[in-house]
XYZ file of C-alpha atoms in Angstrom:
478
model
C -4.000 -57.789 60.764
C -7.658 -56.807 61.212
C -8.147 -53.228 62.068
C -11.836 -52.395 63.422
C -13.133 -49.242 64.295
C -16.940 -48.325 64.241
C -19.105 -45.084 63.298
C -21.046 -43.746 65.809
C -25.065 -42.182 65.889
C -28.130 -44.308 65.645
C -29.055 -47.093 64.130
C -31.152 -46.467 61.531
C -34.087 -48.612 59.414
C -31.764 -49.855 57.327
C -28.930 -51.195 60.126
C -25.409 -50.651 60.976
C -22.985 -51.488 58.080
C -19.759 -53.282 57.704
C -17.071 -52.662 55.443
C -14.062 -55.290 55.284
C -10.889 -53.208 53.064
C -8.754 -55.509 51.431
C -4.955 -54.343 50.596
C -3.094 -57.636 48.898
C -0.768 -58.598 46.717
C 2.548 -60.963 46.491
C 5.662 -60.565 48.033
C 8.736 -59.302 45.619
C 9.407 -58.952 42.132
C 6.017 -60.144 41.557
C 4.138 -57.491 43.057
C 2.441 -55.211 40.584
C 0.393 -52.305 42.816
C 0.823 -50.419 45.924
C -2.276 -51.836 46.490
C -1.616 -51.025 51.132
C -1.544 -47.327 49.403
C -5.513 -47.419 48.968
C -5.998 -48.130 53.006
C -4.601 -44.466 54.659
C -7.398 -42.484 52.469
C -10.049 -45.321 52.889
C -9.339 -45.181 56.714
C -9.482 -41.326 56.589
C -13.268 -42.081 55.731
C -15.698 -41.542 58.355
C -17.810 -45.171 58.301
C -21.064 -44.250 57.959
C -20.108 -41.922 54.770
C -17.331 -45.512 53.394
C -21.244 -47.259 54.095
C -23.921 -44.762 53.211
C -25.452 -45.759 56.284
C -26.143 -42.781 59.053
C -25.801 -45.595 61.904
C -22.984 -46.152 61.373
C -20.728 -49.146 59.983
C -17.440 -51.462 61.619
C -14.711 -51.064 59.187
C -11.860 -54.118 59.380
C -8.527 -53.832 56.753
C -7.020 -56.992 55.896
C -3.690 -55.971 54.493
C -1.224 -58.519 52.936
C -2.660 -61.460 53.898
C -1.408 -64.783 53.472
C -3.875 -67.871 53.617
C -6.029 -67.869 51.405
C -8.618 -69.213 54.017
C -7.755 -66.354 56.793
C -9.712 -64.484 53.865
C -12.654 -66.274 53.317
C -13.042 -66.282 57.432
C -13.070 -62.559 56.881
C -15.489 -62.560 53.577
C -18.371 -64.977 55.528
C -18.219 -62.743 58.471
C -19.074 -59.321 55.701
C -21.923 -62.151 54.227
C -23.294 -62.800 57.991
C -23.626 -59.306 58.918
C -27.344 -58.047 58.756
C -27.089 -54.651 57.104
C -25.380 -52.772 54.235
C -22.095 -54.635 53.524
C -18.957 -53.014 51.366
C -16.095 -55.216 50.107
C -13.088 -52.647 48.871
C -10.913 -54.812 46.872
C -6.935 -53.348 46.069
C -4.470 -55.785 44.125
C -4.122 -58.144 41.134
C -5.579 -61.046 39.399
C -3.548 -63.684 38.086
C -4.978 -67.526 36.645
C -3.826 -70.688 38.408
C -1.392 -72.785 35.736
C -4.452 -75.918 36.170
C -7.882 -74.339 35.237
C -7.011 -70.756 34.585
C -9.474 -69.216 37.139
C -8.961 -66.185 38.692
C -8.030 -65.357 41.507
C -7.267 -62.596 44.435
C -3.570 -62.846 44.571
C -1.874 -62.736 48.586
C 1.214 -62.425 49.823
C 2.500 -65.972 49.156
C 1.204 -65.960 45.492
C 3.849 -67.764 42.714
C 2.661 -67.949 39.154
C 3.309 -71.655 40.305
C 0.778 -71.770 43.437
C -1.884 -69.656 42.695
C -4.080 -72.285 42.792
C -3.366 -72.309 46.783
C -1.801 -69.738 47.962
C -3.949 -67.083 46.340
C -7.558 -66.258 46.968
C -10.327 -67.827 44.236
C -12.511 -65.512 42.656
C -15.425 -67.622 42.548
C -15.511 -67.544 46.148
C -15.952 -64.133 46.715
C -18.988 -64.437 44.209
C -20.288 -67.730 45.820
C -19.666 -66.000 49.361
C -21.059 -62.381 48.756
C -23.790 -63.576 45.974
C -25.976 -65.292 48.547
C -27.062 -62.230 50.479
C -29.980 -60.128 49.920
C -30.198 -58.174 46.691
C -29.009 -54.386 47.176
C -27.344 -55.068 50.627
C -23.688 -55.947 49.068
C -21.515 -53.548 47.355
C -17.659 -54.880 46.140
C -15.740 -51.842 44.772
C -11.858 -52.989 42.672
C -9.086 -51.735 42.184
C -7.132 -54.235 40.178
C -4.511 -54.770 37.748
C -4.268 -57.687 35.526
C -1.335 -59.386 35.344
C -0.118 -61.041 31.615
C -2.249 -64.242 32.633
C -5.201 -62.637 33.245
C -5.490 -59.625 31.226
C -5.963 -60.812 27.643
C -8.715 -63.367 28.679
C -10.492 -60.969 31.002
C -9.913 -58.455 28.891
C -12.430 -60.559 26.471
C -14.219 -61.325 28.719
C -15.593 -57.713 29.932
C -16.745 -56.193 32.703
C -19.149 -59.509 33.004
C -16.122 -62.020 33.447
C -15.732 -60.330 37.168
C -19.131 -59.070 37.994
C -21.296 -62.731 37.696
C -23.697 -62.688 41.031
C -22.258 -58.980 42.419
C -22.719 -55.680 42.693
C -18.843 -54.821 41.069
C -18.142 -50.807 40.944
C -14.102 -50.096 40.145
C -11.221 -50.546 37.672
C -8.886 -53.393 36.266
C -5.793 -52.194 33.983
C -2.800 -54.158 32.440
C -0.178 -54.803 34.109
C 2.299 -51.725 34.291
C 4.375 -52.207 30.677
C 8.397 -53.540 31.628
C 11.067 -50.624 30.971
C 14.689 -50.299 30.817
C 17.275 -51.950 30.405
C 17.744 -54.401 32.201
C 13.822 -54.206 31.600
C 11.714 -53.777 35.439
C 8.430 -53.678 35.829
C 6.950 -50.234 37.427
C 4.431 -50.716 40.232
C 0.725 -49.223 39.772
C -0.687 -47.219 42.024
C -4.143 -46.855 43.279
C -5.693 -44.094 41.457
C -9.271 -45.214 41.422
C -9.498 -45.801 45.505
C -7.958 -42.478 46.304
C -10.328 -40.334 44.135
C -13.603 -42.683 45.850
C -12.309 -42.243 49.294
C -11.743 -38.589 48.488
C -14.622 -37.865 47.309
C -16.429 -39.788 50.396
C -14.224 -37.222 52.618
C -15.434 -34.095 50.914
C -19.122 -34.879 50.857
C -21.949 -34.707 53.438
C -23.567 -37.718 52.257
C -22.592 -40.412 50.002
C -23.578 -40.146 46.504
C -25.190 -42.609 44.533
C -22.869 -45.726 43.437
C -23.283 -44.678 40.051
C -21.821 -41.402 40.496
C -19.645 -41.890 42.854
C -17.499 -44.816 40.680
C -18.191 -42.528 37.333
C -16.008 -39.441 39.225
C -13.715 -41.204 40.800
C -12.931 -42.697 36.874
C -12.936 -39.270 36.086
C -10.604 -37.778 38.764
C -8.937 -40.713 38.316
C -8.031 -40.275 34.509
C -9.898 -43.846 33.994
C -11.654 -44.297 30.366
C -9.817 -43.619 27.945
C -6.810 -46.379 28.577
C -6.985 -49.920 28.192
C -8.711 -50.832 31.977
C -11.985 -52.075 32.280
C -14.279 -49.827 34.285
C -16.552 -51.795 36.426
C -19.897 -49.993 36.411
C -22.003 -52.095 38.958
C -23.994 -54.164 36.419
C -23.638 -58.157 36.759
C -25.326 -60.772 34.293
C -26.819 -61.901 37.355
C -27.216 -59.052 38.765
C -31.386 -59.379 40.173
C -33.457 -55.858 39.902
C -35.728 -56.333 42.909
C -39.270 -54.911 43.693
C -38.984 -50.997 45.451
C -39.169 -51.786 48.560
C -39.995 -55.753 48.469
C -39.295 -57.847 52.083
C -37.016 -60.521 49.954
C -38.176 -63.778 50.006
C -36.553 -67.070 49.506
C -35.699 -66.514 46.325
C -33.995 -63.345 47.038
C -32.163 -64.299 49.866
C -31.295 -68.299 48.688
C -30.470 -69.823 51.903
C -26.664 -72.385 51.125
C -28.035 -75.138 48.844
C -29.059 -71.970 47.173
C -26.270 -70.197 46.409
C -24.676 -69.247 43.192
C -22.888 -72.900 41.520
C -19.552 -72.980 40.178
C -20.756 -72.043 36.435
C -22.321 -68.654 37.645
C -19.089 -67.956 39.239
C -16.397 -67.949 36.350
C -14.644 -66.036 34.048
C -17.778 -65.799 31.275
C -20.338 -65.065 34.151
C -21.947 -68.355 33.140
C -25.713 -68.659 34.995
C -25.511 -72.061 36.270
C -28.286 -74.097 36.131
C -31.171 -74.080 38.628
C -30.110 -76.349 42.004
C -26.597 -75.811 41.095
C -24.760 -76.469 43.989
C -23.453 -74.081 46.174
C -20.452 -73.718 48.562
C -20.335 -75.838 51.777
C -20.735 -74.326 55.146
C -23.375 -71.185 56.658
C -23.192 -67.878 55.954
C -22.183 -67.428 59.235
C -19.591 -70.706 60.359
C -16.675 -68.058 60.525
C -14.512 -68.551 63.526
C -11.114 -70.783 64.607
C -13.160 -73.912 63.382
C -11.855 -75.433 59.732
C -13.199 -72.880 57.235
C -14.572 -75.482 54.477
C -14.293 -73.449 51.209
C -16.021 -73.358 48.310
C -16.148 -75.454 45.501
C -13.768 -75.446 42.307
C -15.981 -75.441 39.430
C -16.388 -79.313 37.978
C -14.635 -80.858 34.548
C -12.299 -79.275 32.393
C -12.823 -75.559 32.559
C -13.794 -73.519 29.412
C -12.963 -70.483 27.881
C -14.047 -67.636 30.221
C -15.562 -65.770 26.864
C -19.466 -64.391 27.703
C -21.469 -67.333 27.419
C -23.870 -65.194 25.072
C -21.663 -63.336 22.878
C -22.486 -59.847 21.925
C -22.941 -58.843 17.627
C -19.120 -57.171 16.601
C -19.398 -53.523 17.528
C -20.565 -51.108 14.673
C -19.119 -47.256 14.457
C -21.045 -46.590 18.086
C -23.472 -43.519 16.932
C -26.654 -43.059 20.149
C -29.667 -43.511 18.242
C -31.697 -40.595 17.234
C -33.532 -38.125 18.826
C -38.224 -39.212 18.727
C -38.565 -36.101 16.925
C -39.177 -37.290 13.475
C -36.370 -37.381 10.740
C -35.416 -35.467 7.841
C -36.377 -37.184 5.028
C -33.425 -38.521 3.046
C -31.348 -36.453 0.092
C -32.856 -37.036 -3.576
C -31.395 -40.045 -4.513
C -29.803 -41.428 -1.728
C -31.323 -44.411 0.435
C -32.024 -43.479 3.893
C -28.875 -44.486 6.283
C -30.146 -47.261 8.481
C -29.387 -47.207 12.593
C -25.535 -49.067 12.676
C -27.707 -50.454 16.217
C -31.093 -51.082 15.758
C -30.621 -54.391 16.230
C -29.074 -54.651 19.069
C -31.375 -52.116 20.504
C -34.384 -54.925 19.518
C -32.229 -57.206 20.836
C -32.218 -55.833 24.387
C -35.400 -54.576 25.244
C -37.210 -57.213 24.003
C -35.248 -59.124 26.160
C -35.906 -56.419 29.175
C -39.489 -56.614 27.949
C -39.581 -60.239 28.210
C -38.407 -60.047 31.662
C -34.799 -61.076 30.925
C -33.265 -58.386 32.320
C -30.325 -59.387 34.099
C -29.166 -60.557 30.125
C -30.384 -56.929 28.527
C -28.348 -54.793 31.341
C -25.774 -57.511 30.477
C -25.285 -56.419 26.720
C -26.132 -53.097 27.580
C -23.264 -52.774 30.120
C -21.042 -54.106 26.934
C -21.843 -51.422 24.980
C -21.227 -49.124 26.815
C -17.480 -50.598 27.380
C -16.617 -50.661 24.888
C -18.098 -46.981 24.114
C -16.219 -46.128 26.795
C -13.007 -47.799 25.645
C -13.136 -46.405 22.241
C -14.524 -42.957 22.843
C -13.941 -42.168 26.333
C -16.073 -41.473 29.562
C -17.787 -37.796 28.209
C -18.317 -39.062 25.031
C -22.403 -39.047 23.240
C -22.331 -42.933 23.318
C -21.306 -43.516 26.528
C -23.919 -40.887 27.718
C -26.079 -42.625 25.609
C -25.348 -46.335 26.774
C -25.717 -45.092 30.184
C -29.549 -44.095 29.110
C -30.311 -47.503 28.355
C -29.507 -48.758 30.900
C -31.103 -46.186 33.468
C -34.800 -47.014 31.191
C -33.425 -51.176 31.822
C -33.366 -50.539 35.307
C -36.934 -48.459 34.968
C -38.314 -51.458 33.190
C -37.115 -54.202 35.559
C -38.724 -52.177 38.929
C -35.769 -50.881 40.361
C -36.532 -46.746 40.489
C -33.433 -46.212 42.725
C -31.142 -48.179 40.358
C -32.932 -45.798 37.217
C -32.832 -42.318 39.693
C -28.894 -43.294 39.987
C -28.323 -43.762 36.124
C -30.201 -40.832 35.002
C -28.846 -37.922 37.819
C -25.594 -39.662 36.351
C -26.572 -38.294 32.517
C -27.572 -35.133 34.060
C -24.412 -34.617 35.976
C -22.131 -36.313 32.579
C -24.282 -33.959 30.206
C -23.044 -30.805 32.454
C -19.697 -31.709 32.771
C -19.786 -31.606 29.146
C -20.612 -27.771 28.752
C -24.589 -27.976 28.290
C -26.498 -25.460 29.557
C -28.726 -26.394 32.524
C -31.895 -25.590 29.679
C -30.838 -28.096 27.160
C -34.139 -30.387 26.169
C -31.684 -33.313 26.623
C -30.697 -32.438 30.164
C -34.193 -30.973 32.031
C -35.056 -34.554 30.630
C -32.268 -36.691 32.632
C -33.671 -34.731 35.691
C -37.176 -34.718 35.206
C -36.503 -38.704 34.810
C -34.321 -39.029 38.085
C -37.212 -37.179 40.021
C -39.936 -39.342 38.602
C -38.630 -43.106 39.307
C -37.351 -41.014 42.794
C -40.764 -40.822 43.362
C -41.516 -44.271 43.088
C -38.118 -45.767 45.571
C -40.586 -46.642 48.811
C -36.600 -47.672 50.742
C -36.670 -44.262 52.544
C -32.666 -45.256 53.203
C -32.591 -45.065 49.628
C -34.778 -42.437 49.152
C -32.824 -40.387 51.356
C -30.069 -40.894 49.789
C -30.533 -40.217 46.928
C -32.963 -36.930 47.557
C -28.781 -34.972 48.123
C -27.833 -34.859 44.817
C -31.077 -34.397 43.242
C -31.801 -32.017 45.079
C -28.801 -30.105 43.635
C -28.855 -31.435 40.888
C -32.607 -29.813 40.493
C -31.252 -26.129 42.373
C -29.676 -25.578 39.280
C -32.269 -27.095 37.071
C -35.924 -26.611 37.701
C -37.375 -27.581 34.538
C -40.151 -26.193 32.969
C -42.720 -28.005 35.234
C -43.715 -25.766 38.445
C -43.693 -27.011 41.741
C -40.404 -29.206 40.946
C -37.641 -27.958 43.602
C -40.297 -27.828 46.231
C -41.878 -31.248 45.764
C -37.809 -33.054 45.620
C -37.392 -30.672 49.257
C -41.258 -31.205 51.008
C -40.328 -34.977 49.950
C -36.684 -34.952 51.330
C -37.355 -33.290 54.616
C -40.603 -36.092 54.946
C -37.560 -38.695 54.948
C -34.876 -37.003 57.039
C -38.223 -37.524 59.403
C -38.003 -40.077 61.991
C -40.530 -42.618 60.146
C -43.626 -43.010 62.660
C -44.520 -46.689 63.808
C -47.803 -48.059 63.823
């Protein structure tokens, strides 16, 4: 059931990576997705490219496990790994009958036994959420059954992203057709596109850009599915190149509590008890599962409901607005109050709250206007600026690169001020990325964009080339 393989190459400062590829689903008619079809193409990706670690990586495949404790053991092995970790999930979500909490269905899962035979989603968040910020990514290609889809759609991406950096997609179950009605089986198109892009790339692109391209290639964004774009309500933004202290890498006693792992993405109280057992306790001994949320479960609507989405229109450019026509009052920006609330939270240090609000509005724009719309690009720009305010220049650079690619993909010329501005901002933020591994990973896409969009400041392209060469050189030891 496990299949290990290792990449080759010298160990880097970030160390070799670790990937867990999980494809699961119930047997028989209950299966909604051909989850195992995601693995052959992912397995064909070089391990170092899958993790973005030149020092190589170990990859473990887990196909149709029957026991949630087995999956928990593998998760704890991943959580204990010192280097970068990627967990890829393909399968289907369901709710348990008693507590109505999300579970990843496994081989023996039925609607009545999900609480005992499926993997509780909060186990995933509890085990991986204790790792240092920026070291762990979860990629999900999921289908939600009839019990899970309505509340998940209401909660939005934050319903699953609490405590996780989560990319991917969740779609409703395929409709039943024919007489007697039979349900079609979904295919992991996002995973295939994700793997195809990685196989064709010399180096792994920034995840925000990789996710956006995979969603476009898979034809996602215009349907009912949810796109998970890497921002969760509990996501932390570490200072660049800062060594994680006790707050950034909590021990088992400070791991995210059950309140932080429910559907709603609610933040648990300080000091809430986390899952029992240390991260490295995986093995042949009995595995203690993370605690179930206490008390009666609440609805998983967002804890801080966002205002009802008005007509989504991006704010006007920063130049002075034209005077209103005679005898007509100026038209107010319908999102003025929303923008004010988001940036007030960010400037007050409530970065997770601000990022969650912006991500929710971006999701609404993707659903109503499409991934290439001005509205969706606008919210991508807002998220980039929020990352700058939060002190995460690498994340800001990734998002500005995605903005530039989206605008160029829409046919905007390379000399358009919005395109030049996006590339200039990506370049500016990249200069402040102190972590060599992250700066090195961002260098190729930035260099490629700078060659197409040199901008109006002389020497910009050459400056990127010089720093990229320095980053490729071995680090000097003192």
